[in-house]
Tab-separated table of C-alpha atoms in Angstrom:
chain	number	residue	atom	x	y	z
G	1080	MET	CA	121.330	-25.716	-59.889
G	1081	LYS	CA	120.293	-26.359	-56.300
G	1082	PRO	CA	118.961	-24.055	-53.573
G	1083	GLY	CA	121.227	-22.746	-50.850
G	1084	PRO	CA	120.861	-24.051	-47.282
G	1085	ARG	CA	118.194	-21.486	-46.320
G	1086	ASN	CA	116.803	-20.812	-49.799
G	1087	LEU	CA	116.935	-17.140	-48.797
G	1088	LEU	CA	118.810	-14.005	-49.816
G	1089	THR	CA	121.032	-14.493	-46.777
G	1090	ASP	CA	122.605	-17.564	-48.382
G	1091	VAL	CA	124.843	-14.864	-49.888
G	1092	THR	CA	127.411	-14.608	-47.124
G	1093	GLY	CA	127.471	-11.283	-45.312
G	1094	LEU	CA	123.925	-10.150	-46.056
G	1095	LEU	CA	121.317	-9.625	-43.354
G	1096	VAL	CA	117.571	-9.080	-43.820
G	1097	GLY	CA	115.097	-7.579	-41.385
G	1098	ASN	CA	111.318	-7.157	-41.554
G	1099	ALA	CA	108.880	-4.953	-39.685
G	1100	GLU	CA	105.156	-4.614	-40.256
G	1101	ASP	CA	101.905	-3.261	-38.887
G	1102	GLN	CA	98.981	-5.561	-39.635
G	1103	ASP	CA	96.411	-2.843	-38.844
G	1104	LEU	CA	98.154	-0.617	-41.384
G	1105	LYS	CA	98.566	-3.636	-43.705
G	1106	SER	CA	102.005	-2.467	-44.690
G	1107	GLY	CA	105.621	-2.871	-43.727
G	1108	VAL	CA	109.307	-2.520	-44.505
G	1109	THR	CA	112.148	-4.869	-45.424
G	1110	VAL	CA	115.809	-3.892	-45.008
G	1111	VAL	CA	118.850	-5.554	-46.572
G	1112	THR	CA	122.140	-4.685	-44.920
G	1113	SER	CA	125.580	-6.006	-44.038
G	1114	ASP	CA	128.283	-5.366	-41.485
G	1115	VAL	CA	130.391	-3.742	-44.218
G	1116	PRO	CA	129.437	-1.633	-47.280
G	1117	PHE	CA	128.567	-3.553	-50.435
G	1118	VAL	CA	128.534	-2.814	-54.166
G	1119	ALA	CA	125.105	-2.246	-55.708
G	1120	SER	CA	123.311	-0.972	-58.780
G	1121	VAL	CA	119.703	-0.833	-59.979
G	1122	HIS	CA	117.520	-1.201	-63.056
G	1123	VAL	CA	113.925	0.022	-63.447
G	1124	MET	CA	111.479	-1.395	-66.007
G	1125	GLY	CA	108.092	-0.404	-64.593
G	1126	GLY	CA	106.267	2.727	-65.660
G	1127	ALA	CA	105.524	4.037	-62.147
G	1128	PRO	CA	108.572	3.673	-59.887
G	1129	GLY	CA	109.128	5.332	-56.533
G	1130	THR	CA	112.741	5.546	-55.412
G	1131	ARG	CA	115.304	7.251	-53.180
G	1132	GLU	CA	119.033	7.739	-53.886
G	1133	THR	CA	119.056	5.344	-56.816
G	1134	ASP	CA	121.051	7.830	-58.941
G	1135	LEU	CA	124.043	7.048	-56.718
G	1136	LEU	CA	123.991	3.472	-57.993
G	1137	ALA	CA	124.875	4.402	-61.572
G	1138	PRO	CA	128.343	3.098	-62.528
G	1139	ASP	CA	129.741	6.616	-63.019
G	1140	LYS	CA	128.688	7.963	-59.615
G	1141	THR	CA	131.153	8.506	-56.760
G	1142	VAL	CA	129.895	6.216	-53.999
G	1143	ALA	CA	131.467	2.781	-54.335
G	1144	GLY	CA	129.567	0.991	-51.568
G	1145	ILE	CA	126.231	1.340	-49.761
G	1146	ASP	CA	125.168	0.487	-46.220
G	1147	ALA	CA	121.611	-0.797	-46.716
G	1148	LEU	CA	118.728	-1.125	-49.136
G	1149	VAL	CA	115.086	-0.531	-48.235
G	1150	LEU	CA	111.973	-2.104	-49.758
G	1151	SER	CA	108.808	-0.524	-48.378
G	1152	GLY	CA	105.084	-0.338	-48.724
G	1153	GLY	CA	103.330	2.981	-48.354
G	1154	SER	CA	103.861	4.569	-51.766
G	1155	ALA	CA	105.704	7.902	-51.435
G	1156	PHE	CA	105.152	7.864	-47.666
G	1157	GLY	CA	107.165	4.646	-47.512
G	1158	LEU	CA	110.303	6.356	-48.777
G	1159	ALA	CA	110.563	7.818	-45.276
G	1160	ALA	CA	111.439	4.309	-44.045
G	1161	CYS	CA	114.947	5.103	-45.253
G	1162	ASP	CA	115.104	7.884	-42.638
G	1163	GLY	CA	114.709	5.372	-39.829
G	1164	VAL	CA	117.397	3.159	-41.341
G	1165	VAL	CA	119.765	6.102	-41.807
G	1166	ASP	CA	119.269	7.123	-38.173
G	1167	GLY	CA	120.035	3.613	-36.960
G	1168	LEU	CA	123.147	3.303	-39.092
G	1169	ARG	CA	124.366	6.743	-37.998
G	1170	ARG	CA	124.119	5.675	-34.364
G	1171	ALA	CA	126.269	2.680	-35.305
G	1172	LYS	CA	128.759	5.082	-36.935
G	1173	ARG	CA	128.172	3.530	-40.329
G	1174	GLY	CA	128.323	5.476	-43.568
G	1175	PHE	CA	130.313	7.321	-46.196
G	1176	PRO	CA	133.075	9.416	-44.554
G	1177	VAL	CA	132.845	13.137	-45.258
G	1178	GLY	CA	135.300	15.047	-43.117
G	1179	PRO	CA	134.419	14.544	-39.429
G	1180	VAL	CA	131.036	12.874	-40.151
G	1181	THR	CA	129.754	9.720	-41.782
G	1182	VAL	CA	126.685	9.690	-44.005
G	1183	PRO	CA	124.864	6.340	-44.325
G	1184	ILE	CA	124.031	5.520	-47.948
G	1185	VAL	CA	120.586	3.909	-48.067
G	1186	PRO	CA	118.794	3.699	-51.433
G	1187	GLY	CA	115.182	2.568	-51.329
G	1188	ALA	CA	112.156	1.682	-53.427
G	1189	ILE	CA	108.456	1.538	-52.622
G	1190	LEU	CA	105.351	-0.313	-53.731
G	1191	PHE	CA	101.753	0.935	-53.630
G	1192	ASP	CA	99.618	-0.714	-50.928
G	1193	MET	CA	97.467	2.266	-49.957
G	1194	VAL	CA	94.057	0.807	-50.899
G	1195	ASN	CA	94.422	-2.726	-49.574
G	1196	GLY	CA	91.963	-2.546	-46.660
G	1197	GLY	CA	94.451	-1.348	-44.040
G	1198	ASN	CA	94.015	1.642	-41.751
G	1199	LYS	CA	95.801	4.533	-43.458
G	1200	GLY	CA	94.438	7.285	-41.216
G	1201	TRP	CA	97.668	7.960	-39.349
G	1202	ALA	CA	98.561	11.362	-37.920
G	1203	ASP	CA	102.330	10.844	-38.148
G	1204	ASN	CA	104.072	8.919	-40.903
G	1205	PRO	CA	104.685	5.393	-39.488
G	1206	TYR	CA	107.387	4.389	-41.959
G	1207	PRO	CA	110.516	5.862	-40.311
G	1208	LYS	CA	109.722	3.799	-37.206
G	1209	LEU	CA	109.074	0.682	-39.307
G	1210	GLY	CA	112.341	1.215	-41.162
G	1211	ARG	CA	114.296	1.442	-37.907
G	1212	ALA	CA	112.540	-1.669	-36.551
G	1213	ALA	CA	113.370	-3.618	-39.714
G	1214	LEU	CA	117.029	-2.603	-39.452
G	1215	ASP	CA	117.141	-3.658	-35.791
G	1216	ALA	CA	115.610	-7.032	-36.729
G	1217	ALA	CA	118.155	-7.784	-39.465
G	1218	GLY	CA	119.655	-11.257	-39.335
G	1219	VAL	CA	120.316	-14.333	-41.455
G	1220	ASP	CA	116.867	-15.855	-40.821
G	1221	PHE	CA	113.651	-14.037	-41.708
G	1222	ASN	CA	110.036	-14.817	-42.539
G	1223	LEU	CA	108.350	-14.815	-45.950
G	1224	GLY	CA	104.796	-14.096	-47.081
G	1225	SER	CA	102.706	-11.415	-45.376
G	1226	THR	CA	105.582	-9.686	-43.659
G	1227	GLY	CA	107.920	-6.755	-44.217
G	1228	ALA	CA	107.390	-4.991	-47.528
G	1229	GLY	CA	105.055	-7.826	-48.561
G	1230	THR	CA	102.622	-7.342	-45.660
G	1231	GLY	CA	99.876	-5.652	-47.663
G	1232	ALA	CA	100.893	-6.731	-51.150
G	1233	LEU	CA	98.329	-7.955	-53.674
G	1234	ASP	CA	98.374	-9.316	-57.201
G	1235	SER	CA	95.319	-9.212	-59.440
G	1236	CYS	CA	93.732	-12.315	-57.877
G	1237	PHE	CA	95.474	-13.192	-54.599
G	1238	LYS	CA	97.418	-11.707	-51.732
G	1239	GLY	CA	101.006	-11.032	-52.685
G	1240	GLY	CA	103.897	-11.161	-50.275
G	1241	LEU	CA	107.614	-11.290	-49.613
G	1242	GLY	CA	109.474	-14.127	-51.325
G	1243	SER	CA	113.061	-15.288	-51.534
G	1244	ALA	CA	115.076	-17.988	-53.292
G	1245	SER	CA	118.723	-18.906	-53.813
G	1246	VAL	CA	120.964	-21.070	-55.983
G	1247	MET	CA	124.407	-22.555	-55.352
G	1248	LEU	CA	126.360	-22.921	-58.593
G	1249	ASP	CA	128.970	-25.558	-59.385
G	1250	SER	CA	131.529	-22.739	-59.458
G	1251	GLY	CA	130.959	-22.258	-55.723
G	1252	ARG	CA	129.213	-18.925	-56.211
G	1253	THR	CA	125.794	-18.190	-54.749
G	1254	VAL	CA	122.993	-16.110	-56.292
G	1255	ALA	CA	119.800	-15.191	-54.455
G	1256	ALA	CA	116.703	-13.004	-54.784
G	1257	LEU	CA	114.355	-11.200	-52.396
G	1258	MET	CA	111.083	-9.950	-53.899
G	1259	ALA	CA	108.129	-7.907	-52.632
G	1260	VAL	CA	105.322	-9.064	-54.935
G	1261	ASN	CA	102.512	-6.562	-55.600
G	1262	PRO	CA	101.786	-6.549	-59.371
G	1263	VAL	CA	98.821	-5.443	-61.444
G	1264	GLY	CA	99.284	-8.709	-63.340
G	1265	SER	CA	98.856	-12.273	-62.159
G	1266	VAL	CA	101.402	-14.653	-60.649
G	1267	THR	CA	99.171	-17.596	-61.563
G	1268	THR	CA	97.890	-18.926	-64.877
G	1269	PRO	CA	94.184	-18.564	-65.808
G	1270	GLY	CA	92.131	-20.334	-63.161
G	1271	GLY	CA	94.650	-19.598	-60.431
G	1272	ASN	CA	95.841	-23.153	-59.833
G	1273	HIS	CA	99.342	-23.018	-61.318
G	1274	PHE	CA	102.190	-20.543	-61.012
G	1275	TRP	CA	103.740	-19.047	-64.137
G	1276	ALA	CA	107.103	-19.712	-62.484
G	1277	ALA	CA	106.413	-23.456	-62.068
G	1278	PRO	CA	109.015	-24.609	-64.664
G	1279	HIS	CA	111.699	-23.056	-62.452
G	1280	GLU	CA	110.517	-24.482	-59.108
G	1281	MET	CA	113.067	-26.413	-57.059
G	1282	GLY	CA	111.454	-29.135	-54.972
G	1283	ASP	CA	108.069	-28.031	-53.664
G	1284	GLU	CA	109.105	-24.541	-52.576
G	1285	PHE	CA	105.813	-23.094	-53.788
G	1286	GLY	CA	103.505	-26.078	-53.626
G	1287	GLY	CA	104.925	-28.463	-56.201
G	1288	VAL	CA	101.769	-28.406	-58.354
G	1289	GLY	CA	103.832	-28.189	-61.536
G	1290	PRO	CA	103.269	-26.235	-64.747
G	1291	ASP	CA	99.818	-25.660	-66.209
G	1292	PRO	CA	99.301	-28.464	-68.775
G	1293	ARG	CA	97.026	-26.366	-71.000
G	1294	SER	CA	98.114	-24.416	-74.050
G	1295	ASN	CA	97.225	-20.898	-75.236
G	1296	LEU	CA	97.413	-19.305	-71.803
G	1297	VAL	CA	98.292	-15.883	-73.174
G	1298	THR	CA	94.833	-14.376	-72.620
G	1299	PRO	CA	93.651	-14.092	-68.987
G	1300	ASP	CA	90.391	-15.803	-68.110
G	1301	PRO	CA	87.411	-13.447	-67.536
G	1302	SER	CA	87.888	-13.284	-63.759
G	1303	GLN	CA	91.600	-12.472	-64.093
G	1304	LYS	CA	90.919	-9.872	-66.767
G	1305	MET	CA	88.236	-8.169	-64.693
G	1306	ALA	CA	90.494	-8.215	-61.626
G	1307	MET	CA	93.289	-6.482	-63.548
G	1308	ILE	CA	90.875	-3.895	-64.948
G	1309	ALA	CA	89.443	-3.294	-61.477
G	1310	ALA	CA	92.906	-2.872	-59.981
G	1311	VAL	CA	93.841	-0.234	-62.541
G	1312	GLY	CA	90.417	1.414	-62.344
G	1313	GLN	CA	90.789	1.835	-58.574
G	1314	ASP	CA	94.091	3.641	-59.134
G	1315	ARG	CA	95.693	0.707	-57.335
G	1316	ALA	CA	99.078	1.383	-58.841
G	1317	ASN	CA	101.124	-1.646	-57.970
G	1318	THR	CA	104.790	-2.677	-58.242
G	1319	THR	CA	107.135	-5.617	-57.796
G	1320	ILE	CA	110.468	-4.632	-56.276
G	1321	GLY	CA	113.383	-6.679	-55.083
G	1322	VAL	CA	117.052	-7.373	-54.539
G	1323	ILE	CA	119.354	-9.750	-56.427
G	1324	ALA	CA	122.583	-10.653	-54.679
G	1325	THR	CA	125.710	-12.683	-55.307
G	1326	ASP	CA	128.969	-13.406	-53.536
G	1327	ALA	CA	130.788	-13.107	-56.860
G	1328	ALA	CA	132.969	-10.001	-57.090
G	1329	LEU	CA	131.229	-7.526	-59.425
G	1330	THR	CA	131.763	-3.893	-60.361
G	1331	LYS	CA	128.867	-1.425	-60.242
G	1332	ALA	CA	128.551	-1.740	-64.024
G	1333	GLN	CA	128.349	-5.533	-63.738
G	1334	CYS	CA	125.757	-5.215	-60.959
G	1335	HIS	CA	123.676	-3.084	-63.304
G	1336	ARG	CA	123.926	-5.744	-66.004
G	1337	LEU	CA	122.927	-8.389	-63.437
G	1338	ALA	CA	119.829	-6.366	-62.532
G	1339	VAL	CA	118.899	-6.012	-66.218
G	1340	ALA	CA	119.146	-9.775	-66.789
G	1341	ALA	CA	117.248	-10.572	-63.583
G	1342	HIS	CA	114.183	-8.656	-64.810
G	1343	ASP	CA	113.563	-11.642	-67.099
G	1344	GLY	CA	112.477	-13.441	-63.939
G	1345	ILE	CA	109.683	-10.924	-63.377
G	1346	ALA	CA	108.422	-11.536	-66.911
G	1347	ARG	CA	108.572	-15.313	-66.347
G	1348	ALA	CA	106.611	-15.164	-63.099
G	1349	ILE	CA	104.080	-12.349	-63.669
G	1350	GLN	CA	101.843	-11.735	-66.669
G	1351	PRO	CA	101.571	-9.033	-67.760
G	1352	ALA	CA	104.741	-7.502	-66.299
G	1353	HIS	CA	106.495	-4.122	-66.499
G	1354	SER	CA	103.219	-2.323	-67.192
G	1355	PRO	CA	102.610	1.442	-67.103
G	1356	PHE	CA	100.932	0.895	-63.721
G	1357	ASP	CA	103.819	-0.997	-62.076
G	1358	GLY	CA	107.069	0.411	-60.729
G	1359	ASP	CA	109.039	-2.789	-61.295
G	1360	LEU	CA	112.596	-2.361	-60.019
G	1361	LEU	CA	115.519	-4.594	-59.108
G	1362	PHE	CA	118.584	-3.748	-57.064
G	1363	ALA	CA	121.654	-5.929	-57.668
G	1364	VAL	CA	124.234	-6.465	-54.947
G	1365	SER	CA	127.717	-7.960	-54.822
G	1366	THR	CA	129.422	-8.906	-51.559
G	1367	GLY	CA	132.403	-10.605	-53.206
G	1368	ALA	CA	136.035	-9.637	-52.834
G	1369	GLY	CA	138.992	-10.340	-55.076
G	1370	PRO	CA	139.215	-10.292	-58.886
G	1371	VAL	CA	135.965	-9.346	-60.642
G	1372	VAL	CA	134.336	-11.985	-62.801
G	1373	ASP	CA	134.632	-12.109	-66.581
G	1374	ASP	CA	131.764	-11.799	-69.073
G	1375	MET	CA	131.162	-15.561	-69.320
G	1376	ALA	CA	130.728	-15.814	-65.563
G	1377	LEU	CA	128.420	-12.770	-65.624
G	1378	PHE	CA	126.388	-14.505	-68.340
G	1379	GLU	CA	125.758	-17.453	-65.986
G	1380	LEU	CA	125.058	-15.202	-63.023
G	1381	GLY	CA	122.465	-13.208	-64.985
G	1382	HIS	CA	120.531	-16.283	-66.049
G	1383	THR	CA	120.670	-17.703	-62.528
G	1384	ALA	CA	119.444	-14.404	-61.112
G	1385	SER	CA	116.407	-14.446	-63.392
G	1386	VAL	CA	115.535	-17.969	-62.217
G	1387	CYS	CA	115.852	-16.912	-58.570
G	1388	VAL	CA	113.609	-13.895	-59.160
G	1389	ALA	CA	110.878	-16.037	-60.744
G	1390	ARG	CA	110.995	-18.533	-57.883
G	1391	ALA	CA	111.027	-15.810	-55.224
G	1392	ILE	CA	107.939	-14.188	-56.753
G	1393	ALA	CA	105.975	-17.438	-56.640
G	1394	ARG	CA	107.134	-18.087	-53.084
G	1395	GLY	CA	105.924	-14.638	-52.020
G	1396	VAL	CA	102.362	-15.478	-53.117
G	1397	PHE	CA	102.564	-19.079	-51.890
G	1398	GLU	CA	103.680	-18.007	-48.397
G	1399	ALA	CA	101.046	-15.261	-47.976
G	1400	MET	CA	98.917	-15.578	-44.834
G	1401	PRO	CA	95.284	-14.515	-44.253
G	1402	TRP	CA	94.516	-11.567	-41.997
G	1403	PRO	CA	91.228	-9.903	-40.956
G	1404	GLY	CA	90.079	-7.293	-43.448
G	1405	ASP	CA	91.913	-8.802	-46.424
G	1406	LEU	CA	90.503	-7.781	-49.809
G	1407	LEU	CA	91.758	-10.910	-51.577
G	1408	PRO	CA	92.255	-14.550	-50.562
G	1409	THR	CA	95.612	-16.227	-50.239
G	1410	TRP	CA	96.573	-18.778	-52.895
G	1411	ASN	CA	96.604	-21.546	-50.283
G	1412	ASP	CA	93.136	-20.601	-48.979
G	1413	ARG	CA	91.692	-20.804	-52.479
G	1414	LYS	CA	93.406	-24.129	-53.127
G	1415	ARG	CA	91.937	-25.602	-49.938
G	1416	LYS	CA	88.437	-24.451	-50.909
G	1417	VAL	CA	88.756	-25.997	-54.384
G	1418	GLN	CA	89.871	-29.319	-52.854
G	1419	ARG	CA	86.863	-29.572	-50.531
């Protein structure tokens, strides 16, 4: 396995990603779209998800292709980001044809970033505007870390963020992940120096510090444990949400299976994962045309997707940037202080 040329979701040809954020709000929106509709499905493993139009992504539902996916902060308020995206796509005459009109199909998912130190005293919901801005910003290059849906994200010990990673397979297919990382659990091992995802790192994409050499890392250290308890005690319901994509031709049922397999990457990169307090969710997308892949190819794609998810999660925390009013440090800030 080797990363794609950008090491981003947009290494999957045809996909575009846009971010918009408000640093005073400490929240934002990320949009995944394409010039043409794409096949997608979804799988949820967290106990507290927040979603819009995900029922349409079941294999037995009518809609064969969607126009965009939205990842947003803002809890239930953030679902309104889809409204801004729908409006923008409608102006572009994009959507599912129904008689004389077209209806843009835009599923979305949200994470909880409502108690992260940002100003949440708005009079009018800011998320439709952020959704439209993210759609307008969509392109092949985009930033990671404290941007888009990862703007106000936190894990139990550090700032979270938006991460992405890709892989080019020997078959010529590409698999990539985009993750907004905001879990109750920890992305780092006890002590905070090493990432759980380190065995899957390619190059030094999240610092190159390698795996934690210690054994028996199952139990969090006291500071991690107290941070997790505090997060839950503050009703800081969290969530890690993301998108897996491939240029292999998949059916909706195969996309669902890809999303199921990719959740292994969340468990590899975050401990604990899929808790009652997280809304962990993965969309899976196929942009490929031609004959659909067979089960052996899907087997390889699923494993590769899980590796990309783990790497993208670590990159989201690694790329986080400090901002006034932050409740938690960035991983890089803490590392610099330890090295002094």
